[in-house]
Coordinates of C-alpha atoms in Angstrom, one line a residue:
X1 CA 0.0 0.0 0.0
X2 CA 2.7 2.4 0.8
X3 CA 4.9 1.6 -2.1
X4 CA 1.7 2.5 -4.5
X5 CA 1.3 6.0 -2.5
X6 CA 4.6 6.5 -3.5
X7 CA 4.3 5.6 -6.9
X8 CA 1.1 7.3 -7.2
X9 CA 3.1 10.8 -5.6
X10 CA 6.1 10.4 -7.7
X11 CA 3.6 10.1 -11.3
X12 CA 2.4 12.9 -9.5
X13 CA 5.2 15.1 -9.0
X14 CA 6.7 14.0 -12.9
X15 CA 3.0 15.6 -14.2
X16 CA 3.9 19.0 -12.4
X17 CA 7.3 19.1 -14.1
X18 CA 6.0 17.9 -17.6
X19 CA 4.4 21.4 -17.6
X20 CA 1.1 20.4 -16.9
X21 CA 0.6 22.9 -14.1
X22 CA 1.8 26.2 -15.4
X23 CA 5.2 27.8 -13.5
X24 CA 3.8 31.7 -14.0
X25 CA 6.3 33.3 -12.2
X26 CA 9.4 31.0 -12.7
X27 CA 12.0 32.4 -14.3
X28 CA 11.8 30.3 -17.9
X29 CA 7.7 30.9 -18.0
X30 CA 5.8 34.1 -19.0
X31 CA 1.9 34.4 -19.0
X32 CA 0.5 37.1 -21.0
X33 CA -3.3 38.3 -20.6
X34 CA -4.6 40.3 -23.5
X35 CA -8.1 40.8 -25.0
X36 CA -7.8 40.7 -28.6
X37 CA -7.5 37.1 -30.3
X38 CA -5.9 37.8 -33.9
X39 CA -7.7 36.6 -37.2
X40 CA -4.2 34.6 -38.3
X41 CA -0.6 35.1 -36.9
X42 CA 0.5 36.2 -40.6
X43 CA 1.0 39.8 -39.9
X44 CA -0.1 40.2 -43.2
X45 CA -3.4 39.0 -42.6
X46 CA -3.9 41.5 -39.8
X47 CA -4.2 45.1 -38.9
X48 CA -3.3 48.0 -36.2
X49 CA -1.7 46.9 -33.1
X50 CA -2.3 43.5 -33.2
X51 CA -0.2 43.2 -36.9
X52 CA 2.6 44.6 -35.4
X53 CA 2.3 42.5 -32.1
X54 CA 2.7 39.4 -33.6
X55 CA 5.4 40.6 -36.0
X56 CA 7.5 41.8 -33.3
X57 CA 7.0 38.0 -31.8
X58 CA 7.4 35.6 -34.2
X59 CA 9.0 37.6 -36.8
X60 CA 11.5 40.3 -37.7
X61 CA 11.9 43.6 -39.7
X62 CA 14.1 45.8 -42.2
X63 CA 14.2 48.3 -39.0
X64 CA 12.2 49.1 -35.7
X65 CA 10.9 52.2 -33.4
X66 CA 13.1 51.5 -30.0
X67 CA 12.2 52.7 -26.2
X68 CA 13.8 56.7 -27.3
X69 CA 11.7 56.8 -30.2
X70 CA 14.8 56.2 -32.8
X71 CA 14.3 54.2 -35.9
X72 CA 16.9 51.3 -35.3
X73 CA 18.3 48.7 -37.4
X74 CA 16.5 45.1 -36.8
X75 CA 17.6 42.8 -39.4
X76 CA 19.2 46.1 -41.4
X77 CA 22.4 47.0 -40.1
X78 CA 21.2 50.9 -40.1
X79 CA 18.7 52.8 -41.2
X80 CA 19.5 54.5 -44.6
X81 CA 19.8 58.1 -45.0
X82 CA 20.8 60.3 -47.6
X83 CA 24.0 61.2 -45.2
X84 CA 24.5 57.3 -45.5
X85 CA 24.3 57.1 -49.2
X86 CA 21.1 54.5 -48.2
X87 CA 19.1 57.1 -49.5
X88 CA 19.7 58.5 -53.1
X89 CA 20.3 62.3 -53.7
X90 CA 16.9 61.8 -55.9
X91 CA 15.0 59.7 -52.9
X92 CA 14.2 57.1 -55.2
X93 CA 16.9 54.4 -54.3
X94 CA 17.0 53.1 -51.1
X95 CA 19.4 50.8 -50.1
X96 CA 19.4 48.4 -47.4
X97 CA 22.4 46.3 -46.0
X98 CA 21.6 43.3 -43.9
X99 CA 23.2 41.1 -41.1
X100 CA 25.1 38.2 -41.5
X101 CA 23.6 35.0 -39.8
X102 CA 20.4 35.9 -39.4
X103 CA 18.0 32.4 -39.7
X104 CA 14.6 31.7 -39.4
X105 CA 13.3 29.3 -36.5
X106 CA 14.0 26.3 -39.1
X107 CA 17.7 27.2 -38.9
X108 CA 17.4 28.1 -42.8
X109 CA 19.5 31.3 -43.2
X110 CA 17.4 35.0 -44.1
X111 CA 18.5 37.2 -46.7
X112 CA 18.0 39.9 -49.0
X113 CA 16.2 37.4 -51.1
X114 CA 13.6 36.8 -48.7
X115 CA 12.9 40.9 -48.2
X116 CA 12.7 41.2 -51.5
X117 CA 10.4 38.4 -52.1
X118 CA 8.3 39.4 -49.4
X119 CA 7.9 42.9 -51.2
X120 CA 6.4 41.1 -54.2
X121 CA 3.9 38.8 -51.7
X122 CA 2.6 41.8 -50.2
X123 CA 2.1 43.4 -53.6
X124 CA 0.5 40.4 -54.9
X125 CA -2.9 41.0 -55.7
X126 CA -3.6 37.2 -55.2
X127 CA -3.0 37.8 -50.9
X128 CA -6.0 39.9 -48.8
X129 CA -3.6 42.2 -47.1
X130 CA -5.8 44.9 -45.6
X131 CA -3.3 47.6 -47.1
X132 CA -0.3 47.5 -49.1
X133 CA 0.4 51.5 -49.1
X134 CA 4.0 51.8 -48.9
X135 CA 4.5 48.6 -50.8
X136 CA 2.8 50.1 -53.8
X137 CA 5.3 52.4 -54.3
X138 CA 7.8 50.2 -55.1
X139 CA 8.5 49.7 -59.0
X140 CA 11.2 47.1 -58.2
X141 CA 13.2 45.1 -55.2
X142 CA 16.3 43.8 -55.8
X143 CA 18.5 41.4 -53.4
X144 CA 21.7 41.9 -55.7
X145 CA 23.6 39.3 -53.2
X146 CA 22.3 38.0 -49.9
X147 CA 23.3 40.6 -47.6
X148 CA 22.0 44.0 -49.9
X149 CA 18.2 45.1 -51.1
X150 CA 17.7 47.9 -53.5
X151 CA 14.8 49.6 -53.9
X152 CA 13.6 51.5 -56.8
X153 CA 10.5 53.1 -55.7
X154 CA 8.3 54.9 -58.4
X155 CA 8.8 58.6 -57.0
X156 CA 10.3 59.7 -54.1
X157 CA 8.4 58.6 -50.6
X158 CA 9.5 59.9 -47.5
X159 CA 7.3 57.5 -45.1
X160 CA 8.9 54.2 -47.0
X161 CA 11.2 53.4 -44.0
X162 CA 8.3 53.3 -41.2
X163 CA 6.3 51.2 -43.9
X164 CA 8.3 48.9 -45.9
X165 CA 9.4 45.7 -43.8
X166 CA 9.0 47.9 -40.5
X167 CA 6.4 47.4 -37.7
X168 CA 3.9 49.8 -39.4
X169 CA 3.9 47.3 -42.4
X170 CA 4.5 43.9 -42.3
X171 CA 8.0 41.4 -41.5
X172 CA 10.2 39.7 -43.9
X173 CA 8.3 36.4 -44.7
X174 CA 10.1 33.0 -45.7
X175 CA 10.2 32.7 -49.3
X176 CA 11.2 28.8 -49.1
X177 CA 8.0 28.5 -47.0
X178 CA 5.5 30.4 -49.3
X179 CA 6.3 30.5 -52.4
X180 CA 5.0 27.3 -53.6
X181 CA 1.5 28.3 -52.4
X182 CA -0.1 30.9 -55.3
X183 CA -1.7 32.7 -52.1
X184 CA -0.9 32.7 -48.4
X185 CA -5.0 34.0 -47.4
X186 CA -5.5 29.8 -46.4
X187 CA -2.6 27.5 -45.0
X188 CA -1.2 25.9 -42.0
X189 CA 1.6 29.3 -42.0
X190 CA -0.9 31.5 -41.0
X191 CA -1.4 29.5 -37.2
X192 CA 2.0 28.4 -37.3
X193 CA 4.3 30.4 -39.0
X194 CA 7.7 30.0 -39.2
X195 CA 9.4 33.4 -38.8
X196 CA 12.7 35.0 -37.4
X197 CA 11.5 36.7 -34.2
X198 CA 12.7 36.0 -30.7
X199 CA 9.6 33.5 -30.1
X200 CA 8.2 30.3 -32.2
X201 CA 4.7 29.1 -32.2
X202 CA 3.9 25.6 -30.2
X203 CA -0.2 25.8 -30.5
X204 CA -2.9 27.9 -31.2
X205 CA -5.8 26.5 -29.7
X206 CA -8.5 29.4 -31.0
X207 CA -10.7 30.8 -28.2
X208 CA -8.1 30.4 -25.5
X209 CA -4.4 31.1 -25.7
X210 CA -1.1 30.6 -28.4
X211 CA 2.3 28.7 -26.8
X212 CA 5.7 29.3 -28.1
X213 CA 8.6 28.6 -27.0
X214 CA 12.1 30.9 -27.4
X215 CA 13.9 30.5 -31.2
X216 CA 16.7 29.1 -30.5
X217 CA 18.2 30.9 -34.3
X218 CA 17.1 33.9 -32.9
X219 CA 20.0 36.6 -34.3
X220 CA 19.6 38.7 -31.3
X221 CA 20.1 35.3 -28.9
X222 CA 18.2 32.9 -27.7
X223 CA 15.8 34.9 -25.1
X224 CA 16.4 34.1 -21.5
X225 CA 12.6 33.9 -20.8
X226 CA 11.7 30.0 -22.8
X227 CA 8.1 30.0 -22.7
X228 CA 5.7 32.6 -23.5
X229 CA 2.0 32.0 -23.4
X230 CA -0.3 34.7 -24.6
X231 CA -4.3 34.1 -23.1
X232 CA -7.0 35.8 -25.1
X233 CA -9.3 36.7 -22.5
X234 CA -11.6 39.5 -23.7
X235 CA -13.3 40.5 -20.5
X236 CA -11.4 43.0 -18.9
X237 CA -12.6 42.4 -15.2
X238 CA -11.4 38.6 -16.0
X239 CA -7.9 40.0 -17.5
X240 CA -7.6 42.1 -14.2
X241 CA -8.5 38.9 -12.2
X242 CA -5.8 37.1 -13.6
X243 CA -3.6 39.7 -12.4
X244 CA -4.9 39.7 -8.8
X245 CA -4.8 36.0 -8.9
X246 CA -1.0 35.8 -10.1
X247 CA -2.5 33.8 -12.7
X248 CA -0.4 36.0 -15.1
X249 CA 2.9 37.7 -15.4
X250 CA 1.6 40.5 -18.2
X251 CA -1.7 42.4 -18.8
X252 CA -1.0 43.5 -22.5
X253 CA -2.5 46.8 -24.0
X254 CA -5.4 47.2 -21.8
X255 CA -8.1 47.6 -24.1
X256 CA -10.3 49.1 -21.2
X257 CA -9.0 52.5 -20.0
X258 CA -11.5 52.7 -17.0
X259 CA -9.6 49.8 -15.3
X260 CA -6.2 52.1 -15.1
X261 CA -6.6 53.1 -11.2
X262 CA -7.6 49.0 -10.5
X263 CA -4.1 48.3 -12.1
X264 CA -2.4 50.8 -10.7
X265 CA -3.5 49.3 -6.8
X266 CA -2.2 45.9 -7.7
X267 CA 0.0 44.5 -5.9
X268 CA 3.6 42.8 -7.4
X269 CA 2.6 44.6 -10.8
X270 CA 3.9 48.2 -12.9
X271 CA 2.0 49.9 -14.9
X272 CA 3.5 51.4 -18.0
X273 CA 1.3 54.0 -19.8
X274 CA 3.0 54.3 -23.1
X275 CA 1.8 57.1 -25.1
X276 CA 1.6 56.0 -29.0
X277 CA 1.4 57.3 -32.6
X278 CA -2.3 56.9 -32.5
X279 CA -5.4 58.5 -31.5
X280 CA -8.9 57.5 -29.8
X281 CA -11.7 59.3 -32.1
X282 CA -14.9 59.6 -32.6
X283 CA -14.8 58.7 -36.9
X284 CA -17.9 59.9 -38.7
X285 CA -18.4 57.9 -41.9
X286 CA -18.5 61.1 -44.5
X287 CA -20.2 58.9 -46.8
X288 CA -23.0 58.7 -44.8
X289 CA -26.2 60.4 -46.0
X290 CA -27.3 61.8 -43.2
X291 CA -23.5 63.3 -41.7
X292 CA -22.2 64.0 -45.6
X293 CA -22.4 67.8 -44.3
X294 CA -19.4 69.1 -42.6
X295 CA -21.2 71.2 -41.1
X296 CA -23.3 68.7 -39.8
X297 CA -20.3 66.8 -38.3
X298 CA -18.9 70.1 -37.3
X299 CA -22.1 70.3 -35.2
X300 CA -22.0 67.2 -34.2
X301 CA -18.2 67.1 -32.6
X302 CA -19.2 70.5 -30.8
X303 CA -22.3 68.8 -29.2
X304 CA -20.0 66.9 -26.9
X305 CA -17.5 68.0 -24.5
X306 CA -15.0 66.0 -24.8
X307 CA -12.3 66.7 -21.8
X308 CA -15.4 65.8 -19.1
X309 CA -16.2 62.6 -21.3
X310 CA -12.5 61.5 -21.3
X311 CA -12.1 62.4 -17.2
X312 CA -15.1 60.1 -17.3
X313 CA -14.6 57.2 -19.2
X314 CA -11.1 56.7 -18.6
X315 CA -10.2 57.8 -15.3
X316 CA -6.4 59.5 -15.7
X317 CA -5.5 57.2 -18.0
X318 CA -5.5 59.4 -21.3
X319 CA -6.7 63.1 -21.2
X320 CA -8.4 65.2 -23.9
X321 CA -5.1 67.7 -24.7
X322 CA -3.7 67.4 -28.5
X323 CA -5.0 64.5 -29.4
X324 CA -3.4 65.3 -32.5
X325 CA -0.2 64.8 -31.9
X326 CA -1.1 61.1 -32.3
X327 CA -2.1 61.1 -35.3
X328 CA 0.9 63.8 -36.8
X329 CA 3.5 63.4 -34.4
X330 CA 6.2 65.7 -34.5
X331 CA 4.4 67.4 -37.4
X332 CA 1.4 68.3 -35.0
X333 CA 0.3 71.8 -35.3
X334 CA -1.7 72.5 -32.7
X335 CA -3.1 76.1 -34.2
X336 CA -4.5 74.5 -37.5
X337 CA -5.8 71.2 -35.7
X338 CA -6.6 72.9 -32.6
X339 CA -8.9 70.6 -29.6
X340 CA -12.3 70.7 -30.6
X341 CA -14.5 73.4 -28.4
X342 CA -18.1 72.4 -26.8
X343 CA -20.4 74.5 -27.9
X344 CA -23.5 72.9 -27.2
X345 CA -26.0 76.6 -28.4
X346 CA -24.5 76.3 -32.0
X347 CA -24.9 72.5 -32.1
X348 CA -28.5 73.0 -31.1
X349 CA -29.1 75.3 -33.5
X350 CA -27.2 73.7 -36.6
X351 CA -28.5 70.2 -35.7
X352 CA -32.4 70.5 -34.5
X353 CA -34.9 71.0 -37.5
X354 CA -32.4 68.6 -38.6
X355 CA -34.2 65.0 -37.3
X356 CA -31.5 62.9 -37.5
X357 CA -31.5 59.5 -36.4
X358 CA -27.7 58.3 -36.0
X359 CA -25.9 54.6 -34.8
X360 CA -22.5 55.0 -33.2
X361 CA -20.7 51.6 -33.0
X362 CA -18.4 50.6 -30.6
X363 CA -16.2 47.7 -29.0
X364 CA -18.1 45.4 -26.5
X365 CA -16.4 44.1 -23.1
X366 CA -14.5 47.6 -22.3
X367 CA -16.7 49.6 -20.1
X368 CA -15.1 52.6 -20.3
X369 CA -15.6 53.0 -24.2
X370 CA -19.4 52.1 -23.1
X371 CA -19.5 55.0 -20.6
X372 CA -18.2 57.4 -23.9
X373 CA -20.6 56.2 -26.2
X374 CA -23.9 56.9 -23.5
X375 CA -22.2 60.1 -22.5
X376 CA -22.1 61.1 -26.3
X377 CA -25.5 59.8 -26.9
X378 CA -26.8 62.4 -24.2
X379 CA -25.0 65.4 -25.5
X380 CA -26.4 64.7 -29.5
X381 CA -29.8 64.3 -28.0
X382 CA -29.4 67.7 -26.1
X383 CA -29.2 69.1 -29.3
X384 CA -32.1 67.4 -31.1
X385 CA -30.2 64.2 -32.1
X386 CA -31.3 60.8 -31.6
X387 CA -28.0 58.4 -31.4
X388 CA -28.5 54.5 -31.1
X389 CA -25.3 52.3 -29.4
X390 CA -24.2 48.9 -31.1
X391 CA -21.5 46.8 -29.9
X392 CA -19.2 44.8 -31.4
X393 CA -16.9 41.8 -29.7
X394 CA -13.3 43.2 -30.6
X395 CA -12.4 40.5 -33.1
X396 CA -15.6 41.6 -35.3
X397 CA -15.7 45.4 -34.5
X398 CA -11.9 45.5 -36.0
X399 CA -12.5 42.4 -38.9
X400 CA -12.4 43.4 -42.4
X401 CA -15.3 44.6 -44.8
X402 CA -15.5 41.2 -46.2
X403 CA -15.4 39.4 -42.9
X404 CA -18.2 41.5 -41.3
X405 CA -16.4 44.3 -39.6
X406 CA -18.8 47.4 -39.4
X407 CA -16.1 50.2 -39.3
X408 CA -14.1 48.8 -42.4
X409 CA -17.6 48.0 -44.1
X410 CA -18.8 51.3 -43.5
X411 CA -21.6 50.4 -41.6
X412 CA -22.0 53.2 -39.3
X413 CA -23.0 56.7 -38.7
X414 CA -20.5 57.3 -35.7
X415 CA -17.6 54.6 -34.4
X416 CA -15.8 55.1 -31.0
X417 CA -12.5 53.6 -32.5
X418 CA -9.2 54.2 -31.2
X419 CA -6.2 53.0 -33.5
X420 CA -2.5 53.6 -34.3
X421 CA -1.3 55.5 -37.4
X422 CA 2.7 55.1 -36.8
X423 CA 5.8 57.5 -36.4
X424 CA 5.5 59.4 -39.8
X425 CA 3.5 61.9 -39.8
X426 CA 2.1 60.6 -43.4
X427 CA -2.1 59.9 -43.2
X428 CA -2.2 59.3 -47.1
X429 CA -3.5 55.4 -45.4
X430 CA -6.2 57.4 -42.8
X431 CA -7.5 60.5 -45.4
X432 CA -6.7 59.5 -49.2
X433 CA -9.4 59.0 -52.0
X434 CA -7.4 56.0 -53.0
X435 CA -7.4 53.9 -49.5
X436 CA -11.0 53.5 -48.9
X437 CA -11.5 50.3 -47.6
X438 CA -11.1 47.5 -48.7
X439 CA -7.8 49.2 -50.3
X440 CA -6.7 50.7 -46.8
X441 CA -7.4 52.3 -43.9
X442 CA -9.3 55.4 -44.8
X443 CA -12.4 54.5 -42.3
X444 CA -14.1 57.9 -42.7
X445 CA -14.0 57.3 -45.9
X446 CA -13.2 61.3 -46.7
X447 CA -12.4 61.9 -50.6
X448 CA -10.8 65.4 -51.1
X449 CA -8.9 66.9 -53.7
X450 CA -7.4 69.3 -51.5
X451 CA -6.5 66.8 -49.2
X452 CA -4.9 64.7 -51.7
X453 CA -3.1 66.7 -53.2
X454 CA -1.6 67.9 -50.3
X455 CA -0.7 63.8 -49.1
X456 CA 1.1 63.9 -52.2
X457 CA 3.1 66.8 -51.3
X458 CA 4.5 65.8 -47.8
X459 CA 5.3 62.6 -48.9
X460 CA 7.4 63.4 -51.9
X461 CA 10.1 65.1 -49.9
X462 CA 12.4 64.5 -46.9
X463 CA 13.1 67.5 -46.0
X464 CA 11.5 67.9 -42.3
X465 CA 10.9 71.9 -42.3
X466 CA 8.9 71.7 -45.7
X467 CA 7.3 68.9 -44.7
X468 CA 5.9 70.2 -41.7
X469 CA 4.5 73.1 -43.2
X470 CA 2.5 70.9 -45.8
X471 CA 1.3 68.8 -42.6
X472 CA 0.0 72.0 -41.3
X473 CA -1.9 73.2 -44.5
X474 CA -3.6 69.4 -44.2
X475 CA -4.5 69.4 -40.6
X476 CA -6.2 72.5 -41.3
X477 CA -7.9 71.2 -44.0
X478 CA -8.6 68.2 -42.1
X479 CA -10.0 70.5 -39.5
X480 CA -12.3 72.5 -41.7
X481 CA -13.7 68.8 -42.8
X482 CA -13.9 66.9 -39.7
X483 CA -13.6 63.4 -40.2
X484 CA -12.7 62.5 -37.0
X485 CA -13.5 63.9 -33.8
X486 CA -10.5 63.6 -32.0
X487 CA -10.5 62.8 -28.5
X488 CA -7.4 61.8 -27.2
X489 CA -3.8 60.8 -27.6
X490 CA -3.7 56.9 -27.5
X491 CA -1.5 55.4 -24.4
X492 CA -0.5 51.7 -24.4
X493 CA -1.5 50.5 -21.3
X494 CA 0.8 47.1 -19.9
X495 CA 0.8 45.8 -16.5
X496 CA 3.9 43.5 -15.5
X497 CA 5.0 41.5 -12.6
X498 CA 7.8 43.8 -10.9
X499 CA 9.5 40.8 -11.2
X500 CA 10.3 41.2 -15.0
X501 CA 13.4 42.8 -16.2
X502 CA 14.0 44.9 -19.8
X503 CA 10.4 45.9 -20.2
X504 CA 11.0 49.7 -22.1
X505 CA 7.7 50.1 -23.9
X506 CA 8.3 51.9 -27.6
X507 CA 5.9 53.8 -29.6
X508 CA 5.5 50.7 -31.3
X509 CA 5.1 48.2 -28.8
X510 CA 6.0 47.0 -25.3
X511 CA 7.4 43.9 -27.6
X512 CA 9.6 45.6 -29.5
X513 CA 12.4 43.8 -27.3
X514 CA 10.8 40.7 -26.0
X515 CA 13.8 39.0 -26.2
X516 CA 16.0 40.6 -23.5
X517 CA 13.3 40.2 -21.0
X518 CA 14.2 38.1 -18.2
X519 CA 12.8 37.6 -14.8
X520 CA 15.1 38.8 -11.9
X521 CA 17.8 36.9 -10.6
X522 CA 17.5 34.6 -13.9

């Protein structure tokens, strides 16, 4: 009898070390919460935040945002400039020169080859990407020997380096993986890909969670930290619970600003409030008949005042003050895209006789978002509006037109929808005539000439000072139009066990160096 208790103890005890019981909190283990379950993990096949997530993970790039804001070499040695000669005195040549040894997590080496190739995949119309601006204004990519790609774009394009093979865009892609496949929209890559990144995919088991384990090819070394396990859980209460419960070492981009002071009174946990080149707005669909009017949307934005919503909704966590600086960035210009003013008398009186009858979508499961959309409803109805709320689990509200997403289908009056727009201050993807989905990101779906023109011109030089004069002539265009109502300055917010060493959040993402984190003492 006792030797069978002992057997029984010991089959026990080799269960526990198998990994059957999870080690959150040892120092080879890492459990991330996060909200947001991805369509695919083929960055391609993605959008916003979450595309550059998993490219930062399981993949790597041409270059990369770090912690000081600095574009950086990531598989690139540097970033080109014209100072460099990476850059041509025309800006129609870029040059990029690569490491030696990088490999992908099948040991098979990357090169220039493989960025180039990747070019061509995005720009094949055959693959759904979401967007391939940036990519399209590439007449040719060259890998001239493994360690060297040339590009020869059509005219010159300032925003190319935050674009092309960078977080904002999409990683370098295995061409000995993909290209027998005439499309990459429907195969086994897309839930295990193999990539470059710090981290490999074990299992995705949809509706609950993705295992990998560290890349042992990984260029920048094999990442102290071994397992990684990301949990899609997308209640927030339940995400916070996790936390509280130690059931979790990370909280990833809290979707749900309202929860910032419960994080903050955690226990064992920091909070890093990251703020990002992206915005929270209210996005009017211009193509809407009963909001066409800019003066209607004018009207509309001035109904609501916007820094009381924001103290609100989100509790310190963002505030209301130039919102547009993440959307232009160091291009902001605060006197031609100033904070929009509540006037509730001229709302009333542009917006009464009027009758209209609006729908403002939004994302289900964070309250705080809720609280906006209720406070917004009452401040249209003071002014003779009538506003309906429809919510949208997160994986639908962001999904594609063709995959039922209501903001990219245009399927709205009004959306509450907060997204990233990158370092450049470029918005030819956000504002163009041309990107309207399904070819981009243009959810307003504004056409302007002036507007276009005036995309054209701040992309076609480098020069900083002349570019941020064009930006200003286009935010206060964009400010006589009003696509957006822009409410605040988008913060990433991450919780993590204080145990966890190297976090340094970058405008890109808290991931941007996952693979130097390690747990103390380790």
């Amino acid at each position: 009898m006792k030797r069978a208790a002992a057997l029984l103890l010991l089959a026990l005890l080799a269960g526990c070390s198998s990994g059957a019981v999870q080690r959150q909190g040892t120092q080879n283990e890492l459990v991330i919460a996060e909200q947001r379950e991805p369509m695919s993990l083929n960055p391609a096949l993605e959008n916003g935040q979450s595309q550059t997530q998993w490219g930062l993970l399981l993949f790597s790039f041409l270059v990369k945002d770090d912690d000081k804001g600095n574009l950086v070499g990531d598989v690139a040695e540097t970033v080109p400039t014209v100072k460099n000669g990476g850059i041509s005195a025309d800006g129609k040549t870029i040059t990029y020169h690569l490491r030696k040894g990088v490999r992908f997590s099948d040991g098979t080496p990357l090169t220039a080859e493989d960025a180039r190739w990747s070019i061509d995949a995005i720009n094949n119309p055959a693959n759904n990407v979401q967007s391939r601006y940036g990519y399209d204004r590439i007449a040719k990519a060259e890998a001239p020997d493994p360690a060297t790609l040339v590009l020869h774009l059509k005219e010159p394009f300032a925003p190319l380096l935050t674009l092309v093979e960078a977080p904002q865009g999409f990683p370098i892609f295995p061409k000995h993986v993909l290209a027998k496949y005439p499309d990459f929209n429907h195969i086994e890559f897309n839930s295990k890909p193999v990539g470059s990144g710090p981290y490999v995919v074990d299992t995705w088991k949809r509706g609950d969670r993705v295992v990998m384990h560290a890349n042992p090819y990984y260029f920048g070394g094999k990442p102290p930290i071994e397992h990684l396990t990301i949990r899609f859980v997308p209640d927030a209460a339940a995400a916070a619970n996790m936390l509280q419960a130690h059931e979790a070492g990370l909280y990833f981009n809290a979707q749900d600003y309202s929860q910032y002071p419960l994080l903050r009174s955690i226990k064992g946990y920091h909070v890093y409030s990251t703020p990002v080149a992206g915005v929270g707005a209210i996005i009017f669909n211009t193509q809407s008949e009963q909001i066409r009017d800019p003066r209607v949307r004018r009207a509309l934005a001035q109904a609501i005042d916007v820094p009381a919503v924001v103290r609100k909704a989100y509790r310190g966590a963002v505030d209301a003050a130039s919102p547009g600086t993440g959307l232009f960035f160091w291009a902001y210009d605060k006197q031609a895209y100033p904070d929009l003013q509540f006037d509730p008398a001229a709302a009333k009186r542009e917006l009464i006789d009027r009758k209209l009858n609006l729908q403002i979508v939004i994302q289900a499961g964070t309250p705080g978002d809720a609280i906006v959309a209720n406070t917004v409803a009452q401040y249209e109805r003071a002014a003779g509006v009538d506003v309906t709320i429809k919510q949208f689990n997160i994986s639908q509200f962001v999904a594609p037109a063709a995959e039922g997403g209501p903001v990219y289908g245009g399927k709205f009056d009004m959306a509450l929808y907060p997204f990233v727009n990158g370092s450049d201050p470029d918005t030819t993807d956000q504002f163009a005539c041309a990107n309207v989905p399904p070819h981009g990101y243009n959810k307003s779906r504004l056409c302007d000439g002036q507007v276009d023109a005036l995309l054209t011109a701040g992309r076609s030089t480098f020069d900083p000072a002349k570019r941020k004069a064009i930006y200003s002539k286009l935010e206060a265009r964009l400010n006589e139009l009003l696509p957006y109502a822009l409410i605040y300055q988008r913060r990433e917010i991450d919780t993590a066990d204080t145990r966890l060493h190297g976090i340094s959040p970058s405008i890109d993402s808290l991931f941007w160096n996952v693979g130097t984190w390690s747990y103390a003492g380790s």
